[in-house]
Short mmCIF file of C-alpha atoms in Angstrom, two decimals:
data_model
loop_
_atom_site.label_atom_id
_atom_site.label_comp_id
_atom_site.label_asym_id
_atom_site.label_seq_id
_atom_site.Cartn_x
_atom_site.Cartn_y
_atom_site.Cartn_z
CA UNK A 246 -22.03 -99.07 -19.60
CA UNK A 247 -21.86 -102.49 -21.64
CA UNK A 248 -25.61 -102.81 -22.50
CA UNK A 249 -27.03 -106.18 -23.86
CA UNK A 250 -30.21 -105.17 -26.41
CA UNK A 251 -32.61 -108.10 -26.86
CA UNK A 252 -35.19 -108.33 -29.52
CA UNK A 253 -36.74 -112.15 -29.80
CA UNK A 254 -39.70 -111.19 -31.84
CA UNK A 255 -39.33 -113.57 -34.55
CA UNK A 256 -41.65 -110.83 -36.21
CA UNK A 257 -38.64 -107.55 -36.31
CA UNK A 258 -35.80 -107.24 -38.15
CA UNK A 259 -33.30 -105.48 -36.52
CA UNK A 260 -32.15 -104.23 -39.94
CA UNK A 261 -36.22 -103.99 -41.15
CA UNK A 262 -37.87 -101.32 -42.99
CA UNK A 263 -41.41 -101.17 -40.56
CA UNK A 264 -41.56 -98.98 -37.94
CA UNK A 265 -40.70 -101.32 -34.55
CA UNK A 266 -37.46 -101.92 -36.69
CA UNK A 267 -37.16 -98.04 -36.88
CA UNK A 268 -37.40 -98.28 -33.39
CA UNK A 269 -35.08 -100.82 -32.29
CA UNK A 270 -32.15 -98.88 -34.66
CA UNK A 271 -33.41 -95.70 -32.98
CA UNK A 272 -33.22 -96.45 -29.40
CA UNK A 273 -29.63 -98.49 -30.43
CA UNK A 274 -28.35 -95.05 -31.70
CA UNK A 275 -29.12 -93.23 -28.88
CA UNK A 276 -27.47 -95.68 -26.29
CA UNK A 277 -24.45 -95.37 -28.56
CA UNK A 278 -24.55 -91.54 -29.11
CA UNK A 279 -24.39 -91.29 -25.19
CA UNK A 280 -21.25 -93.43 -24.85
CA UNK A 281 -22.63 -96.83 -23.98
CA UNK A 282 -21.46 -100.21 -25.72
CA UNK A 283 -24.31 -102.01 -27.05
CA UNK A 284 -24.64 -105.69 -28.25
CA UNK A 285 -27.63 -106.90 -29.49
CA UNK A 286 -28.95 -110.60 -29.00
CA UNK A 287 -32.18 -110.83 -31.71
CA UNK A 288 -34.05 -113.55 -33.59
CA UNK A 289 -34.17 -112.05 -37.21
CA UNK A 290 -31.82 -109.20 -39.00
CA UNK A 291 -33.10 -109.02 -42.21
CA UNK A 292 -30.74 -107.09 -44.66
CA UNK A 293 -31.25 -103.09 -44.82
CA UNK A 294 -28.14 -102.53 -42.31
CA UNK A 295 -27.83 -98.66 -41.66
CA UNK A 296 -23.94 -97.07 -42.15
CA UNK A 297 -23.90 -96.09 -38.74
CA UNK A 298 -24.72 -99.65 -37.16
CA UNK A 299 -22.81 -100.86 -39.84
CA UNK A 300 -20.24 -101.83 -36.87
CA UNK A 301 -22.92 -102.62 -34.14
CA UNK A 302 -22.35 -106.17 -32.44
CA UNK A 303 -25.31 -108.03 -33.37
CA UNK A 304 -25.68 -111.73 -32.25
CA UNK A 305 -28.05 -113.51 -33.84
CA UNK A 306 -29.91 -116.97 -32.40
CA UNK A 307 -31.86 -118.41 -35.54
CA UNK A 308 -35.31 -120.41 -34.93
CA UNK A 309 -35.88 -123.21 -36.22
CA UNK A 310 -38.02 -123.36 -39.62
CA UNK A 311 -42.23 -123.91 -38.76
CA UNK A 312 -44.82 -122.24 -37.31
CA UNK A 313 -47.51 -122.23 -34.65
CA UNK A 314 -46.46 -124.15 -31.36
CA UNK A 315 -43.12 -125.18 -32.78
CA UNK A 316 -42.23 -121.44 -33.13
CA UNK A 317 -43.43 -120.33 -29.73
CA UNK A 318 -41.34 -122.91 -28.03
CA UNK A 319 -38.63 -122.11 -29.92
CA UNK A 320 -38.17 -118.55 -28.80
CA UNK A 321 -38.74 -120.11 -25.39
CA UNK A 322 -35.55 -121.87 -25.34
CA UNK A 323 -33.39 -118.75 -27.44
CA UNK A 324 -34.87 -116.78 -24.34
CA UNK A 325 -32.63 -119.17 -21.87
CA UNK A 326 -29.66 -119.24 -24.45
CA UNK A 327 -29.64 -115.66 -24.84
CA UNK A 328 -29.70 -114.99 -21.19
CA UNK A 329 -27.05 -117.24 -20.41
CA UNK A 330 -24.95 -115.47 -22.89
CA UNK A 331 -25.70 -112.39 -21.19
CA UNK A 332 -24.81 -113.38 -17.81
CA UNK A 333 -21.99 -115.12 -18.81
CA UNK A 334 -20.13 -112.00 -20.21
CA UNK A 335 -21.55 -109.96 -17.00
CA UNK A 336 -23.60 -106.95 -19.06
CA UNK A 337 -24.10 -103.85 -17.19
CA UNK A 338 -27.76 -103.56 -18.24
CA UNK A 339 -30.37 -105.42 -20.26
CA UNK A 340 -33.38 -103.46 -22.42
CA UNK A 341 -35.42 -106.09 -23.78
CA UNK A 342 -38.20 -105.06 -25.97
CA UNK A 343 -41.01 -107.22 -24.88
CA UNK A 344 -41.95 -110.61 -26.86
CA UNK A 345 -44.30 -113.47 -26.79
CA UNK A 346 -42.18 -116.18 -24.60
CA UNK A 347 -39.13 -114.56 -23.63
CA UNK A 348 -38.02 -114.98 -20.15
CA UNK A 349 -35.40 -112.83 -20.25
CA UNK A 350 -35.52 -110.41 -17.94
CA UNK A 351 -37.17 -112.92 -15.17
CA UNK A 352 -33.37 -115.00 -15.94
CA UNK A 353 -31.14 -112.23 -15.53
CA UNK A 354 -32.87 -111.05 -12.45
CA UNK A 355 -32.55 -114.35 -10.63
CA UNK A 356 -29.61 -116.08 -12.40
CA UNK A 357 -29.18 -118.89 -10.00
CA UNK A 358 -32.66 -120.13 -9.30
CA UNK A 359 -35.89 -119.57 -9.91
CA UNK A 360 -35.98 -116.85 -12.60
CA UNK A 361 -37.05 -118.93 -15.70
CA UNK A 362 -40.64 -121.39 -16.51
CA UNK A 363 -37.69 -124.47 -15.69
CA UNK A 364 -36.81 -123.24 -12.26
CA UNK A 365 -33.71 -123.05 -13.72
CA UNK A 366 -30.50 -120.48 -13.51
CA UNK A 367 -28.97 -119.65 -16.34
CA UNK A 368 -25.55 -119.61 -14.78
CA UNK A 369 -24.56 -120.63 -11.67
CA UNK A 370 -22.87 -117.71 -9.44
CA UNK A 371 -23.65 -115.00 -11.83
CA UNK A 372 -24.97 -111.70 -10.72
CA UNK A 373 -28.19 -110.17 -11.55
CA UNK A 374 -28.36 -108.21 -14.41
CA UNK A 375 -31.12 -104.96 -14.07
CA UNK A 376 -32.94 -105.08 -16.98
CA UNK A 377 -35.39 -102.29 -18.83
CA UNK A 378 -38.66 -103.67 -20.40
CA UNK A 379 -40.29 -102.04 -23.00
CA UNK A 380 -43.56 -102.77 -23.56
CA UNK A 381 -45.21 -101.54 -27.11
CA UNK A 382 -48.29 -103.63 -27.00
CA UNK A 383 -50.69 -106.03 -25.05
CA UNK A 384 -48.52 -108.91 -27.51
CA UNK A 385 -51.15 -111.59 -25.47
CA UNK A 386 -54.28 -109.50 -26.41
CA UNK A 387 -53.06 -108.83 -30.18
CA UNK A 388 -51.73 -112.25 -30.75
CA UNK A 389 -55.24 -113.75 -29.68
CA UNK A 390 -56.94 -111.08 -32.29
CA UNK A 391 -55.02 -111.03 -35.10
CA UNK A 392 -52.77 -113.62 -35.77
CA UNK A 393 -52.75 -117.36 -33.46
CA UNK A 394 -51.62 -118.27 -29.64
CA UNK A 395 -51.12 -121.82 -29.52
CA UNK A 396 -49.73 -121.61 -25.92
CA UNK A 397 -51.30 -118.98 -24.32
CA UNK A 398 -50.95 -120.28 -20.38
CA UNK A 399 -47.35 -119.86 -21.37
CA UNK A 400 -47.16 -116.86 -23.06
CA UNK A 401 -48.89 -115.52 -19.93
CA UNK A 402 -46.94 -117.15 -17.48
CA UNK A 403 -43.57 -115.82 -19.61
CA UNK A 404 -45.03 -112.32 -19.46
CA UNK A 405 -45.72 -112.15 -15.77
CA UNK A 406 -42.48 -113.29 -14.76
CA UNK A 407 -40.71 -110.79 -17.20
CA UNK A 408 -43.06 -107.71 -15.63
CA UNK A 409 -42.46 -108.88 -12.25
CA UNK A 410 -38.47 -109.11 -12.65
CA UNK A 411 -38.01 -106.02 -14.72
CA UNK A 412 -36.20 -102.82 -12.98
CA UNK A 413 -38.18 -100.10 -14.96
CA UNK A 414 -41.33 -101.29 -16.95
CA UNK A 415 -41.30 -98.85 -19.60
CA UNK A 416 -44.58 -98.85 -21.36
CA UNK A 417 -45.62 -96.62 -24.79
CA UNK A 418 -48.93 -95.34 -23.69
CA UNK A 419 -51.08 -95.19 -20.64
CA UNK A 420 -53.24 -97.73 -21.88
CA UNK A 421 -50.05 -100.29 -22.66
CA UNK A 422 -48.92 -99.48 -18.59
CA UNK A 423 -52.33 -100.08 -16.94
CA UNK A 424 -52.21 -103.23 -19.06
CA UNK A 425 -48.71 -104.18 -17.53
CA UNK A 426 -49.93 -103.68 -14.07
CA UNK A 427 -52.81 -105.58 -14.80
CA UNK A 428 -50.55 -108.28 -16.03
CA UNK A 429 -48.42 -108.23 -12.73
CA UNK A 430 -46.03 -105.50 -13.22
CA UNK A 431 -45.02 -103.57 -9.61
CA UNK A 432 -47.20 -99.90 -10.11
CA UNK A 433 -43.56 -98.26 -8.71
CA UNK A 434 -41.44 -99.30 -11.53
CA UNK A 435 -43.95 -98.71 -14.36
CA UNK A 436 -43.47 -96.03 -16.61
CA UNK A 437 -44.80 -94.48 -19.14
CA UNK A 438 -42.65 -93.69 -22.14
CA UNK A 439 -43.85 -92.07 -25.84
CA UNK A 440 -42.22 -93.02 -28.83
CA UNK A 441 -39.59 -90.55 -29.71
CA UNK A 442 -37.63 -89.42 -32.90
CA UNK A 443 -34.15 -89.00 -34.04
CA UNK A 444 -34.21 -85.12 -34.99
CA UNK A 445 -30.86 -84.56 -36.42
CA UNK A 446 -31.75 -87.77 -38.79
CA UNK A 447 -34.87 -86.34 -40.05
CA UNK A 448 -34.83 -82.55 -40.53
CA UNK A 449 -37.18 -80.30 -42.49
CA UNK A 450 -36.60 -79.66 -46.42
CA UNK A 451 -33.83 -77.86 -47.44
CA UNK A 452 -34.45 -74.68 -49.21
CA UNK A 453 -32.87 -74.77 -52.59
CA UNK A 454 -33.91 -71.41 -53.63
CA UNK A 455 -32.05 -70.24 -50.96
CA UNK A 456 -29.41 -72.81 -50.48
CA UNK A 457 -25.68 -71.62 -49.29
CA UNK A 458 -27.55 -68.49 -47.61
CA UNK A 459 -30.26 -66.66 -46.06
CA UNK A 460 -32.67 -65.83 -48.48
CA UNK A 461 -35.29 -62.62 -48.58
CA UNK A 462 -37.24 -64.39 -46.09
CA UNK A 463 -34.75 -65.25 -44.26
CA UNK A 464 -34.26 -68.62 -44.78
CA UNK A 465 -30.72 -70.69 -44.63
CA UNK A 466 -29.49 -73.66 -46.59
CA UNK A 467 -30.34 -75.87 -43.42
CA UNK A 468 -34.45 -75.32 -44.15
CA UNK A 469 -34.15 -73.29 -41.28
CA UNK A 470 -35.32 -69.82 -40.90
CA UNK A 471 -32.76 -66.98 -39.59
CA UNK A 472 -34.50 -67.34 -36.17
CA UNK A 473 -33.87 -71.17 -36.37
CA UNK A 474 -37.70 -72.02 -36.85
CA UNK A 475 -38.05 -75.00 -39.79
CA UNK A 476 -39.76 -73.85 -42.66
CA UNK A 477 -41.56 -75.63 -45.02
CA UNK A 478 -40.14 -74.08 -47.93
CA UNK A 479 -43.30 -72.22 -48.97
CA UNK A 480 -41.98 -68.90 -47.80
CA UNK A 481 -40.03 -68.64 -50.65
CA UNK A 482 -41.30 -70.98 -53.09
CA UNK A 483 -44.73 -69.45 -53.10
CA UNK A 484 -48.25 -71.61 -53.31
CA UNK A 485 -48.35 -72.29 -57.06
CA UNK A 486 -48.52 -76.04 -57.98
CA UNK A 487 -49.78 -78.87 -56.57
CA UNK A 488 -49.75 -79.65 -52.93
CA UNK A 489 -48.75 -82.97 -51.50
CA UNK A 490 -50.31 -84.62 -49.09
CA UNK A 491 -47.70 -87.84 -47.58
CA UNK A 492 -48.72 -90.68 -45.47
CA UNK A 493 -45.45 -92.81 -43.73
CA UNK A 494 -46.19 -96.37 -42.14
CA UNK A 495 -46.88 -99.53 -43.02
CA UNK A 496 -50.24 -100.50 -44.98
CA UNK A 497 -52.35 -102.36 -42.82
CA UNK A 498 -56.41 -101.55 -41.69
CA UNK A 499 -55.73 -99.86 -38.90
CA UNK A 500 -53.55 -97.42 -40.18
CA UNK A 501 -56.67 -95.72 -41.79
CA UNK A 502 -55.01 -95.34 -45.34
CA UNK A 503 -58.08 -96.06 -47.19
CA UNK A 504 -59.43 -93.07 -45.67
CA UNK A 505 -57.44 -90.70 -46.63
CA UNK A 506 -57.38 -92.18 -50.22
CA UNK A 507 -61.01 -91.15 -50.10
CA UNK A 508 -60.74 -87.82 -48.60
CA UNK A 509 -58.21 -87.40 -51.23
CA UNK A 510 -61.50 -88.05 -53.68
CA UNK A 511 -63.28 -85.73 -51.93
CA UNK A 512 -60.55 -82.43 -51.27
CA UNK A 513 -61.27 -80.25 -54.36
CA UNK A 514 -58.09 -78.18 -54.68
CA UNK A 515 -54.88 -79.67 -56.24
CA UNK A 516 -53.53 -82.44 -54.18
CA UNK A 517 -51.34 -85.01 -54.59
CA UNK A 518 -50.76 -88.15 -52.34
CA UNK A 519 -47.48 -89.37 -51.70
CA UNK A 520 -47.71 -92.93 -49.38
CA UNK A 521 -44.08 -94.26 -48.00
CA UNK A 522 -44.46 -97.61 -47.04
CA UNK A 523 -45.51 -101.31 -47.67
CA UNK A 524 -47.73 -103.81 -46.45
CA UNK A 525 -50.85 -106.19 -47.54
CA UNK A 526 -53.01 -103.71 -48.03
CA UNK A 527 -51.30 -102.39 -51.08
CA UNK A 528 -53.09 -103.93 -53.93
CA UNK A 529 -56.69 -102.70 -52.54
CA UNK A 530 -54.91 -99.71 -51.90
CA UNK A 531 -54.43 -99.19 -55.72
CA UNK A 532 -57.62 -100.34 -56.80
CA UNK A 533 -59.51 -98.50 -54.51
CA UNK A 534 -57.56 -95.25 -55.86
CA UNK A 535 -58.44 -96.50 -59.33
CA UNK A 536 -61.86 -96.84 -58.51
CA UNK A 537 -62.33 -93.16 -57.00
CA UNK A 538 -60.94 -92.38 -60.44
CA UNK A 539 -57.42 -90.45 -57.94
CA UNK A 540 -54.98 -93.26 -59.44
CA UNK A 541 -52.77 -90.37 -60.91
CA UNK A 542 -52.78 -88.57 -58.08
CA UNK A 543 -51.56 -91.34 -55.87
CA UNK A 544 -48.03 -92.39 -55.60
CA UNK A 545 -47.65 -95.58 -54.09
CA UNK A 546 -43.93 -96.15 -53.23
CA UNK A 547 -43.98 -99.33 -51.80
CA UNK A 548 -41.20 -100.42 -49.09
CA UNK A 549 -38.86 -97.46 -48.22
CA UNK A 550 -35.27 -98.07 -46.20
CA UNK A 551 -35.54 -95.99 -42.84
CA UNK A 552 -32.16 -93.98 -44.60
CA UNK A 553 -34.44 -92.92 -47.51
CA UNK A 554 -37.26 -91.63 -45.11
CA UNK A 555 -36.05 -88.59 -44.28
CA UNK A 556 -35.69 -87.40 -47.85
CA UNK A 557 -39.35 -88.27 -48.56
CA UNK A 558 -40.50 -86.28 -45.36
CA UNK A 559 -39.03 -83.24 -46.81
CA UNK A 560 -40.66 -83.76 -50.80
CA UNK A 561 -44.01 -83.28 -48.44
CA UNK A 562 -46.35 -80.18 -47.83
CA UNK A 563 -48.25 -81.41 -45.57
CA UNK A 564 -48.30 -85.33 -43.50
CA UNK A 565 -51.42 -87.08 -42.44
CA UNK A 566 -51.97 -89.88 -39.74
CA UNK A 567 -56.14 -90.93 -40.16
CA UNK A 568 -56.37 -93.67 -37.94
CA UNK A 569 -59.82 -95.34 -38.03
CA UNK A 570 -61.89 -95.35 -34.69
CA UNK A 571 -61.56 -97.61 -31.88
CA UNK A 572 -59.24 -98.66 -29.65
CA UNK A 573 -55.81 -96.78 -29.70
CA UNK A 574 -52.85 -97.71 -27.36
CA UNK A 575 -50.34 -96.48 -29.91
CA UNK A 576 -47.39 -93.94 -29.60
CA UNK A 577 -47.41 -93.70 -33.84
CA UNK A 578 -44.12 -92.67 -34.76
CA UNK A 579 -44.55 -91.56 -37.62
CA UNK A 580 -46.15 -88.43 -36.25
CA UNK A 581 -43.29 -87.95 -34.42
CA UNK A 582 -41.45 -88.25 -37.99
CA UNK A 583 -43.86 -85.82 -38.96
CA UNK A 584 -42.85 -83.32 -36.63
CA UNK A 585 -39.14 -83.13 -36.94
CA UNK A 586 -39.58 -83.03 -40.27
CA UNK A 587 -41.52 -79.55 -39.66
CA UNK A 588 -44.60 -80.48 -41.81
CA UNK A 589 -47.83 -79.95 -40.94
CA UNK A 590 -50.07 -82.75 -39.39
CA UNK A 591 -53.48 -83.43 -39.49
CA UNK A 592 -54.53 -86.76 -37.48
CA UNK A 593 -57.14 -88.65 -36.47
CA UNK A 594 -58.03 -87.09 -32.58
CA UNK A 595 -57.82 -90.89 -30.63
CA UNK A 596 -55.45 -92.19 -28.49
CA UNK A 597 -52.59 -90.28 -27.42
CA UNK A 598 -52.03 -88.24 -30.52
CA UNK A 599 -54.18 -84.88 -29.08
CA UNK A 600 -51.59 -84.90 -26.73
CA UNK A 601 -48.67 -85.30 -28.95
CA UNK A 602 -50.25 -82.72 -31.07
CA UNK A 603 -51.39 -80.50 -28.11
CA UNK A 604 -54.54 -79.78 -28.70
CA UNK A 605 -54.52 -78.84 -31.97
CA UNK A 606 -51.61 -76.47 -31.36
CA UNK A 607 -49.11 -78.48 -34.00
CA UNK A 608 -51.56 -80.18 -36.28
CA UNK A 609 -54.66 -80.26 -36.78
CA UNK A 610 -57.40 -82.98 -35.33
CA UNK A 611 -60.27 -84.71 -37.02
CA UNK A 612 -62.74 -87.25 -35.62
CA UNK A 613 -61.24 -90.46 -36.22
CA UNK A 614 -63.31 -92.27 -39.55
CA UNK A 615 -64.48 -88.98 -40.60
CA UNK A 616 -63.32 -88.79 -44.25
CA UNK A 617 -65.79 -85.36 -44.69
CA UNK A 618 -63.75 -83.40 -42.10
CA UNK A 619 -60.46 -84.94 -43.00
CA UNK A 620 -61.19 -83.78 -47.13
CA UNK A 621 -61.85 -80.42 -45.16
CA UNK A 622 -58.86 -79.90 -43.20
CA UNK A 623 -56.71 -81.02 -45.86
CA UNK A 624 -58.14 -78.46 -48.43
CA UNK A 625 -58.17 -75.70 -45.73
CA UNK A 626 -54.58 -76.28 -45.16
CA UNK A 627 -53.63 -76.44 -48.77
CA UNK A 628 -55.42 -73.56 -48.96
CA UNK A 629 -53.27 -71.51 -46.45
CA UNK A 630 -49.08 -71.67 -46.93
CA UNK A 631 -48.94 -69.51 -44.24
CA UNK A 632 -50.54 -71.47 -41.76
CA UNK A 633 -48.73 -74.87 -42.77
CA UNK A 634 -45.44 -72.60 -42.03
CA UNK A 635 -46.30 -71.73 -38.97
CA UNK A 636 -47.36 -75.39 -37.38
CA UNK A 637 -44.41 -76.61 -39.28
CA UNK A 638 -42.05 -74.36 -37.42
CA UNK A 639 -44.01 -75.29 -34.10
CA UNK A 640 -43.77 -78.68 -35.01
CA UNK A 641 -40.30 -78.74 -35.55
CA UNK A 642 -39.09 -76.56 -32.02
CA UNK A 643 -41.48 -79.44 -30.01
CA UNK A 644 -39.73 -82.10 -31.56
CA UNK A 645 -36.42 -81.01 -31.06
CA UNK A 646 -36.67 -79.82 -27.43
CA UNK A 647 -39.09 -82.67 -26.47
CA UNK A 648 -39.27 -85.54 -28.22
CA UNK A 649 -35.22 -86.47 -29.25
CA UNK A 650 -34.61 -90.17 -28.77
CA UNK A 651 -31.59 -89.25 -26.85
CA UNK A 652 -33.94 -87.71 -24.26
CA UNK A 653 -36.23 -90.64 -24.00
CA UNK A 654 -33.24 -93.28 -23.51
CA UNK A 655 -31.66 -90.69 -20.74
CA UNK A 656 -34.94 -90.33 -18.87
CA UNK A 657 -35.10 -94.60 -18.74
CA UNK A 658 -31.13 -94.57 -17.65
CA UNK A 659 -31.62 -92.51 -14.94
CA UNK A 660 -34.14 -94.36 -13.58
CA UNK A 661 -32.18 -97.45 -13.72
CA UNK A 662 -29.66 -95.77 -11.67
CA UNK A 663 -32.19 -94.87 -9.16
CA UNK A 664 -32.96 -98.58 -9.08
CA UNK A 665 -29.88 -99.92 -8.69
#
């Protein structure tokens, strides 16, 4: 199936280092792994181009410089350009990840009339195109909060059409899809899809005690244990020295990182923090570590390619997601990083990630803000290799037989073919 990708969030690099660039190369690979042709039709690149989209067809419509209503009109009109280009070369299938202004979807679905905010077709005589919407966020709520809407009737108006026109509204979280219905999305073709994770990408550690064959404890060069379980490389290299604690995402207040800098403070066994990741919260980030007197404790990294990830997962004993309270509509995927990875998670219990976690069953769960209980669970599980092994291993089975990328983008495919 030719499949036309579109990304016009001005805000995402298809080749980025944050996590919704993750995502876009993520979902790209698994279209590709099962056989499809992919081209994508984007705003912004940027320049950390993975080997294996090194050949990906990747059209890129550049805004114009400026911000604020310039900018929003802007991806208005590269929403009409990019559909016409679209129906022009007769795709099979559109996913467009949702963004402020595009029109997208509403074009391809009604190519000779009344599909875009002009009344007008893209191309005259051209077929429909079915398109999958993915929806990550309320963009209308979150651009009102955080950042400035300049047009909001139109962003509105943009988003309603796209929701109405879609084939499959494929939403993150429960929260995200009632929000899409509430919007004006059809109840019928709303589903609701998690964030997923590429598990032969990120694997747990290797096991270079053991490496080239099984050791004592059974454990193979592949990090795996004889049974196939992950391991976290404790079984054989004992508890002596320091643990590490790792954090993955980008460094921003509601990723809770100042948290877990001060449960850090407040642990008293011998932990290290290792944070993967960028973002403006850095330089507070540092000082505040300097001023709990943990500065050499704390590695700050700074911005990480997605290719270098992996290997950072696996210098980890155990990975920590302490989101602050309040409202979470997130799918964070860098728990589900967390899991492949077979490491040991302890996260804030909000959202959706007591169900990602099942109850407690792969990771442990904190009240969200609680830096007391989060200090706890951290030095309990430093504490106890052999429990880290065995929700590492737990982790790692879940991820692999439920959470694959590849099993997310079939589940969405074969709905389209119900559709169509």
């Amino acid at each position: 199936m030719r499949i036309a990708y579109v990304l016009l969030d001005p805000g995402i690099g298809v080749f980025g280092t944050k996590g919704a660039s993750v995502h876009v190369q993520e979902v790209t690979r698994a279209l590709r792994a099962d056989g499809h042709q992919v081209t994508v039709f984007c705003t912004r690149t940027d320049e950390h181009v993975p080997v294996d989209l090194a050949d990906l067809d990747v059209r890129r419509h550049r805004l114009p410089k400026g911000k604020g209503p310039e900018r929003e009109a802007a991806v208005a009109r590269a929403a009409a350009d990019i559909a016409a280009e679209i129906l022009a070369e007769g795709f099979d299938l559109a996913y467009e990840r949702y963004s402020l202004f595009s029109d997208v979807a509403a074009r391809l679905a009604a190519p000779s009339g009344e599909g875009g905010a002009d009344g007008m077709g893209a191309a005259d005589g051209a077929r429909p195109i079915p398109t999958i919407l993915e929806v990550n966020a309320p963009l209308i709520t979150e651009q009102r909060r955080h950042r400035s809407l300049y047009d909001e009737e139109g962003a509105v108006e943009a988003t309603r059409r796209q929701l109405e026109a879609a084939a499959v509204v494929s939403c993150v979280s429960p929260p995200v899809a009632e929000w899409t219905i509430q919007q004006g999305a059809v109840a019928a073709r709303v589903v609701v899809t998690p964030n997923g994770v590429n598990t032969d990408r990120i694997t747990p550690r290797p096991l270079g005690a053991a490496a080239g064959a099984p050791s004592a404890h059974g454990i193979g060069s592949d990090g795996l244990a004889a049974d196939g379980r992950a391991n976290d490389g404790l079984e054989a290299d004992g508890a002596a020295g320091p643990v590490t604690v790792g954090f993955v995402g980008t460094l921003k207040p509601w990723h809770g990182t100042d948290l877990l800098l001060r449960a850090l403070a407040r642990t008293r066994g011998d932990l290290r923090l290792d944070v993967v990741g960028t973002g403006p919260e850095q330089g507070s980030l540092e000082a505040l570590a300097a001023e709990l007197g943990i500065a050499d404790r704390v590695r700050l990294r700074g911005a990480v390619a997605p290719e270098e990830v992996p290997a950072a997962l696996r210098g980890m004993d155990i990975a920590v997601a302490p989101y602050p309270a309040g409202d979470h509509y997130f799918s964070p995927l860098k728990v589900y990083e967390y899991l492949a990875a077979g490491l040991p998670v302890v996260a804030s219990a909000i959202g959706t990630i007591p169900s990602m976690l099942e109850d407690g069953a792969l990771g442990v769960l904190v009240p969200a803000g609680d830096v007391d209980a989060l200090a706890s669970a951290l030095d309990e599980l430093a504490a106890d290799p052999g429990r880290r092994a065995h929700l590492g291993r737990a982790a790692r089975e879940t991820a692999v037989a439920e959470h694959d990328w590849r099993r997310r983008c079939r589940d969405l495919m074969d709905l389209v073919q119900v559709a169509a």
